[in-house]
Coordinates of C-alpha atoms in Angstrom, one line a residue:
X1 CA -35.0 -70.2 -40.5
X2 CA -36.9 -70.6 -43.3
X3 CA -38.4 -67.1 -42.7
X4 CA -35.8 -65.8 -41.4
X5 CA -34.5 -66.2 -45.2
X6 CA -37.7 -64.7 -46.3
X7 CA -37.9 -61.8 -44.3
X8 CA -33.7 -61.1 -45.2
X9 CA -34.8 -61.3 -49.2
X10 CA -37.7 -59.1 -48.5
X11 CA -35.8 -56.5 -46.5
X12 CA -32.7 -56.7 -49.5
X13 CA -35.5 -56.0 -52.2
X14 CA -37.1 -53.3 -50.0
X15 CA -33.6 -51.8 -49.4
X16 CA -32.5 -52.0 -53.6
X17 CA -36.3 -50.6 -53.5
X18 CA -36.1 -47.7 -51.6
X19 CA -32.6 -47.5 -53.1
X20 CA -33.7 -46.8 -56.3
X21 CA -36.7 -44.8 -55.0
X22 CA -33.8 -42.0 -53.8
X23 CA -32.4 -41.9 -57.2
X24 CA -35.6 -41.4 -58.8
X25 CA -36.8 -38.5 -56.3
X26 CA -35.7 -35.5 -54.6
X27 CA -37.5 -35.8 -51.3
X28 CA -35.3 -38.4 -49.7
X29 CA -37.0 -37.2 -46.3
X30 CA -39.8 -38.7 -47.2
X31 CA -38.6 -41.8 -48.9
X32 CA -36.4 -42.7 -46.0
X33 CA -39.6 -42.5 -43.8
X34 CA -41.5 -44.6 -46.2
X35 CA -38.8 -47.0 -45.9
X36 CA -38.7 -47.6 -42.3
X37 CA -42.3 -47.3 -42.5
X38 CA -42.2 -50.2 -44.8
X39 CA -39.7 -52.0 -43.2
X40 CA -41.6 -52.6 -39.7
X41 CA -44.6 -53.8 -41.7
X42 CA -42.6 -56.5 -43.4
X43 CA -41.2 -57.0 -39.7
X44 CA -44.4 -57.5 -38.3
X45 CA -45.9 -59.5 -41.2
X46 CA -43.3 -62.0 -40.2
X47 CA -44.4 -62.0 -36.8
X48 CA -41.3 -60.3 -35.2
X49 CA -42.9 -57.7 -33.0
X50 CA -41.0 -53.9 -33.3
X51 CA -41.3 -52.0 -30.1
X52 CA -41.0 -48.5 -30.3
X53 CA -38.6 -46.5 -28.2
X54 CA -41.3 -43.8 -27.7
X55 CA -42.9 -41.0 -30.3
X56 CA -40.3 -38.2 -31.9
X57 CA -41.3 -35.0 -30.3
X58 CA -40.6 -33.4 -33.5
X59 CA -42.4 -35.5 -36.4
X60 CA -44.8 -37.6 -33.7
X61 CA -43.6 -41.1 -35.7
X62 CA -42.4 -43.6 -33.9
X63 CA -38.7 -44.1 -32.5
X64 CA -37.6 -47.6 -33.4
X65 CA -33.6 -46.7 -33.6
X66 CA -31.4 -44.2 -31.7
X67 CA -33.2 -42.0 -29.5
X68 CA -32.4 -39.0 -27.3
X69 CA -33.7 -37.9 -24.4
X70 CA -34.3 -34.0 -24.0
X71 CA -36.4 -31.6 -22.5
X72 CA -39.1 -34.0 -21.0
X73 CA -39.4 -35.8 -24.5
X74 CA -37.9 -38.1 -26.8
X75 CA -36.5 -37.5 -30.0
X76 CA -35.0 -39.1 -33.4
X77 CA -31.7 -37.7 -33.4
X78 CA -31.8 -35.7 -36.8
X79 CA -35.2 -34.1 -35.2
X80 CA -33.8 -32.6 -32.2
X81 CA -32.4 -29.2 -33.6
X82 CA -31.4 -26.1 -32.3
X83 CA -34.4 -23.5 -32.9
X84 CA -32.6 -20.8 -34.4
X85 CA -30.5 -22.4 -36.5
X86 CA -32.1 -25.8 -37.4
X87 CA -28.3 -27.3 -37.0
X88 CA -28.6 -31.0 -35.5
X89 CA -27.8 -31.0 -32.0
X90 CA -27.6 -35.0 -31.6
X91 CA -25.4 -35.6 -28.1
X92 CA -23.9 -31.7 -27.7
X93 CA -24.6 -29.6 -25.0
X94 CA -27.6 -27.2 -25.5
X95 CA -29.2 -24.8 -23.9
X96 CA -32.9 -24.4 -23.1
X97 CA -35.5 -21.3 -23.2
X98 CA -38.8 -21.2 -22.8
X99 CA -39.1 -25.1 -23.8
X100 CA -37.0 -24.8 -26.8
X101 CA -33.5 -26.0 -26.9
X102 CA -30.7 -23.7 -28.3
X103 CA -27.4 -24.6 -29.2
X104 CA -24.7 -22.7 -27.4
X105 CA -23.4 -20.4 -30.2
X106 CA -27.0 -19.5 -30.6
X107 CA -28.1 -19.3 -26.9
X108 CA -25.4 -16.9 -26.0
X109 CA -26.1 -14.4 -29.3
X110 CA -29.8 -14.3 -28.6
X111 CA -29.9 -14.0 -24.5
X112 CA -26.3 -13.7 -22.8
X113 CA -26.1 -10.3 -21.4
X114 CA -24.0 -8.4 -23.6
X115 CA -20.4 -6.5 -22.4
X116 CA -20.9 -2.6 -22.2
X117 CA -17.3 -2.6 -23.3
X118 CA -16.5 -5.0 -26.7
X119 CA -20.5 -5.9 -26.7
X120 CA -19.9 -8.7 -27.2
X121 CA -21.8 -12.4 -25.5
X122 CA -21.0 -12.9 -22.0
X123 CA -20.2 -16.7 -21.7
X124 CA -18.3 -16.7 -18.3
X125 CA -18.5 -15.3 -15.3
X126 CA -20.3 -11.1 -15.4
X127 CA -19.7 -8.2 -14.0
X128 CA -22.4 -6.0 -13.2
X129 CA -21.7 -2.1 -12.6
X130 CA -23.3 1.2 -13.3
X131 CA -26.2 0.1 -14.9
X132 CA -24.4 -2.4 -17.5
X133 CA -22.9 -6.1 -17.3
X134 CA -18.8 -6.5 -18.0
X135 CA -16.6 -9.3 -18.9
X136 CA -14.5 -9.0 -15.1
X137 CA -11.6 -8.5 -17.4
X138 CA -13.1 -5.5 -19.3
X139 CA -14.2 -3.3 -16.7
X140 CA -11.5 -1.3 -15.8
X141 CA -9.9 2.3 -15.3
X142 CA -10.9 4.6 -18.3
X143 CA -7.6 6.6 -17.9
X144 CA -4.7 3.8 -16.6
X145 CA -6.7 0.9 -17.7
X146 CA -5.5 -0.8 -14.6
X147 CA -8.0 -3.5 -13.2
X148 CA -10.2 -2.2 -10.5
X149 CA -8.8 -3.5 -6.5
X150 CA -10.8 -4.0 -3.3
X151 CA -11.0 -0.1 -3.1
X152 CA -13.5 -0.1 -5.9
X153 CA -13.9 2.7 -8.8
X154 CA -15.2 5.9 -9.0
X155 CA -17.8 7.2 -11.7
X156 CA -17.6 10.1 -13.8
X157 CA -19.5 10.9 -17.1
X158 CA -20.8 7.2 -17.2
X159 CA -17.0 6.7 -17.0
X160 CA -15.1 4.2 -15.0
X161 CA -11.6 5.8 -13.0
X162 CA -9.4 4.2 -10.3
X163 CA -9.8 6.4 -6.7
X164 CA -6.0 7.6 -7.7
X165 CA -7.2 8.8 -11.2
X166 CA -10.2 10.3 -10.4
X167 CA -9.0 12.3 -7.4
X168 CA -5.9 13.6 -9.7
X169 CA -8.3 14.4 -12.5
X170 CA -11.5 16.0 -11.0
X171 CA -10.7 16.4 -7.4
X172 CA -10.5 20.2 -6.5
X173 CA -6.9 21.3 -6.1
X174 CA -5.5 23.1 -3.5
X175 CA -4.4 26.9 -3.8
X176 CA -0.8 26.1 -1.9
X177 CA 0.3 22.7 -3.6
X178 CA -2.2 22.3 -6.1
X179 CA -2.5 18.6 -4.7
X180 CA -5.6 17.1 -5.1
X181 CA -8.0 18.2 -1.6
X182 CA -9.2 14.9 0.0
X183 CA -10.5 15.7 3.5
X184 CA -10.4 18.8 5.5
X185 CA -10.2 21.8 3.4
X186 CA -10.1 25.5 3.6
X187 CA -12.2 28.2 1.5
X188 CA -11.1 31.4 0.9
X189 CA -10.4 33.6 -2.3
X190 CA -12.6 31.5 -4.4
X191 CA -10.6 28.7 -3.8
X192 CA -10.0 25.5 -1.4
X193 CA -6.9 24.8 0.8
X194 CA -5.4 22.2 2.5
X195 CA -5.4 23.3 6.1
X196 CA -1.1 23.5 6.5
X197 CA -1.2 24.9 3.1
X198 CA -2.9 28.4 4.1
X199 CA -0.3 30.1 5.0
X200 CA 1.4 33.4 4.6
X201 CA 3.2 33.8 1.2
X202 CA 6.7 35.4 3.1
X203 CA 6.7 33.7 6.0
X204 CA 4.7 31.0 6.0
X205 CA 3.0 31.4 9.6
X206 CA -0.9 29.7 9.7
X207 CA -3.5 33.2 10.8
X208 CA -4.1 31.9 14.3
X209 CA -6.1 35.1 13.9
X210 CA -8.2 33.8 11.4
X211 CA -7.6 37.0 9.3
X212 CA -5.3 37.8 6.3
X213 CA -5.1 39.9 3.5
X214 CA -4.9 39.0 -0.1
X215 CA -2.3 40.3 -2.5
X216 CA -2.0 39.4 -6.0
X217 CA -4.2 36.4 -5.0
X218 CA -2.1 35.3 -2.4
X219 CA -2.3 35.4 1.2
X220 CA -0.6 37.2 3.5
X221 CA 0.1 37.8 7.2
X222 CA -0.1 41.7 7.9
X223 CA 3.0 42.6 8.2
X224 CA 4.1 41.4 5.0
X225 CA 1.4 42.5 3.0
X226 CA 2.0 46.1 3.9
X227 CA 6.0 45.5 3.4
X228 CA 4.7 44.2 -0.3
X229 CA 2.6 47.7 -0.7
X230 CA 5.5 49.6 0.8
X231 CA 3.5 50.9 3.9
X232 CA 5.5 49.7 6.6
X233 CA 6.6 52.9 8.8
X234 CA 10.3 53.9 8.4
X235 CA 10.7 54.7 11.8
X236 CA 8.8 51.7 13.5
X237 CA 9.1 49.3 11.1
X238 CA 5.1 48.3 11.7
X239 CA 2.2 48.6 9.3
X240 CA 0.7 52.3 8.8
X241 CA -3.0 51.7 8.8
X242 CA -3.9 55.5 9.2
X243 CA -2.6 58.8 8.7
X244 CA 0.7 58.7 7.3
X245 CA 3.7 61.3 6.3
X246 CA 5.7 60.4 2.9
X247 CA 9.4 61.8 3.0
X248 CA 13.1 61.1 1.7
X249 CA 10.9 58.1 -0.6
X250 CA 9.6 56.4 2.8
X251 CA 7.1 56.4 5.1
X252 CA 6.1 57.2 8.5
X253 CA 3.1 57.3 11.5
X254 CA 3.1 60.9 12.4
X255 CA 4.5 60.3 15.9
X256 CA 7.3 58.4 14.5
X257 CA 8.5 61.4 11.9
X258 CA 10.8 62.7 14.2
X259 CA 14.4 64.4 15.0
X260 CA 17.1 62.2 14.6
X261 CA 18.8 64.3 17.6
X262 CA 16.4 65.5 19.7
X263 CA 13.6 62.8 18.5
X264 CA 11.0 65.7 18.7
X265 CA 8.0 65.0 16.6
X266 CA 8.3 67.0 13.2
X267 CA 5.0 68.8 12.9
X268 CA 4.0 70.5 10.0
X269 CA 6.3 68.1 8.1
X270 CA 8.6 70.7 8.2
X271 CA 12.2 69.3 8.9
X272 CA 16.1 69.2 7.4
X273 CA 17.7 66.2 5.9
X274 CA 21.6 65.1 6.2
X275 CA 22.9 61.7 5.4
X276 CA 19.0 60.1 4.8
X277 CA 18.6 61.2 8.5
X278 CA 15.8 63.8 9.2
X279 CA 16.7 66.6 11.8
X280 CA 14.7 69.5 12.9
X281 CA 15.8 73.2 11.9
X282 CA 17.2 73.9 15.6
X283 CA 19.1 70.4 15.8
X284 CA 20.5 71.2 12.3
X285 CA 21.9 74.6 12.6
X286 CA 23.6 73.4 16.0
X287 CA 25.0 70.5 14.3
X288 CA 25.8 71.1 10.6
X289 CA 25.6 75.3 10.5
X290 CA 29.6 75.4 11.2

């Protein structure tokens, strides 16, 4: 007991000491380690035996208080630091790189992958698409903004777009509807079609000929694209591809400018009219000379 009493005094006087020691200078580091240093000496003078808990990783001096446990090594708590910004770690959770540990703040500013969208540190779970990594909740349409479904996006100047946005903005459109073309299609007249779309501007029939004729950029069946032009016959009501006669502000096939009476053909285009009604000169003195 007796030096038990001893060793007490002693480690009082080395504490008022040390104590004063810290007032005096500025490098308490240093005094605090000469202190301890100091303190197991007097410990072991006694004959009370100090057992390190190991060397700090950091300083290499022995461990004879708290200790931590960390990358393979052991460590005085104020020694075990994150590397980029020297803050004491002590029981937090850190990261490690390379065989240096990180703090989180600093682990995920240095390495996380960064979002292509806010740039900023991606903590969480990452989304990985064209070429660049995404918080999930950031990659989404560039024109609705909606969040992408099973049915995926579509890309478009390094650009992001929903299949309904994409198809609406830079799908071709149709000539007919000017709905966005999909699937089967039609080209004609510089342009694509949707298949039902093709059609005749007047009536609307499909060519089951495959031909047509173009008017005003427009298709049409041919029948109505010579009524359009005006070159339907008068007498037949069918196009005039050929020859024709102009007369009374119509016209006619040659073989269908005929006598309204006698329905002889009127060569020569020589003929008599009464009441829009074309007659021959024989028909017309035998009808109207009275």
């Amino acid at each position: 007991m007796a030096h038990l009493s001893e060793m007490q005094a002693k480690v009082s006087l080395t504490e008022d000491a040390n104590r004063k020691n810290l007032a005096d200078k500025p490098d308490h580091k240093a005094s605090l380690d000469s202190m301890l240093g100091g303190l197991e000496q007097e410990l072991q003078d006694l004959g009370i035996a100090t057992v390190p808990k190991g060397h700090c990783a950091s300083c290499q001096k022995p461990i004879a208080g708290k200790v931590i446990h960390a990358l393979g090594q052991s460590w005085h708590p104020e020694h075990f630091v994150c590397t980029h910004c020297k803050e004491e770690i002590g029981s937090s959770p850190f990261f490690e790189r390379n065989g240096l540990a990180y703090c989180s703040n600093d682990y995920h500013h240095l390495f996380s992958p960064r979002c292509a969208y806010c740039a900023a540190p991606i903590m969480d779970k990452v989304l990985t698409a064209m070429n660049q990594t995404w918080h999930p909740e950031h990659f989404f349409c560039s024109h609705c903004g909606g969040v992408f479904g099973a049915e995926g996006f579509h890309e478009k100047d390094n650009k992001p777009y929903c299949r309904k946005d994409f198809l609406a903005m830079f799908s071709p459109k149709c000539g007919g509807c000017n709905r966005p073309v999909l699937e089967n299609y039609l080209s004609a007249m510089n342009n694509v079609w949707h298949p039902e779309c093709f059609v005749c501007g007047d009536c609307f029939c499909s060519f089951s000929s495959g031909s047509f004729f173009e008017l005003d950029g427009r298709p049409f069946c041919e029948l109505h694209y010579h009524h359009r032009r005006g070159t339907l016959c008068h007498g037949c009501g069918q196009p005039i591809t050929g020859r024709c006669i102009s007369a009374m502000g119509h016209k006619f096939h040659p073989e269908h400018f005929v006598c309204a009476f006698c329905l002889t053909q009127l060569s020569k285009g020589i003929f008599r009219e009464q009441n829009n009604k074309t007659y021959c000169q024989l028909c017309f003195n035998k009808l109207f000379s009275q």
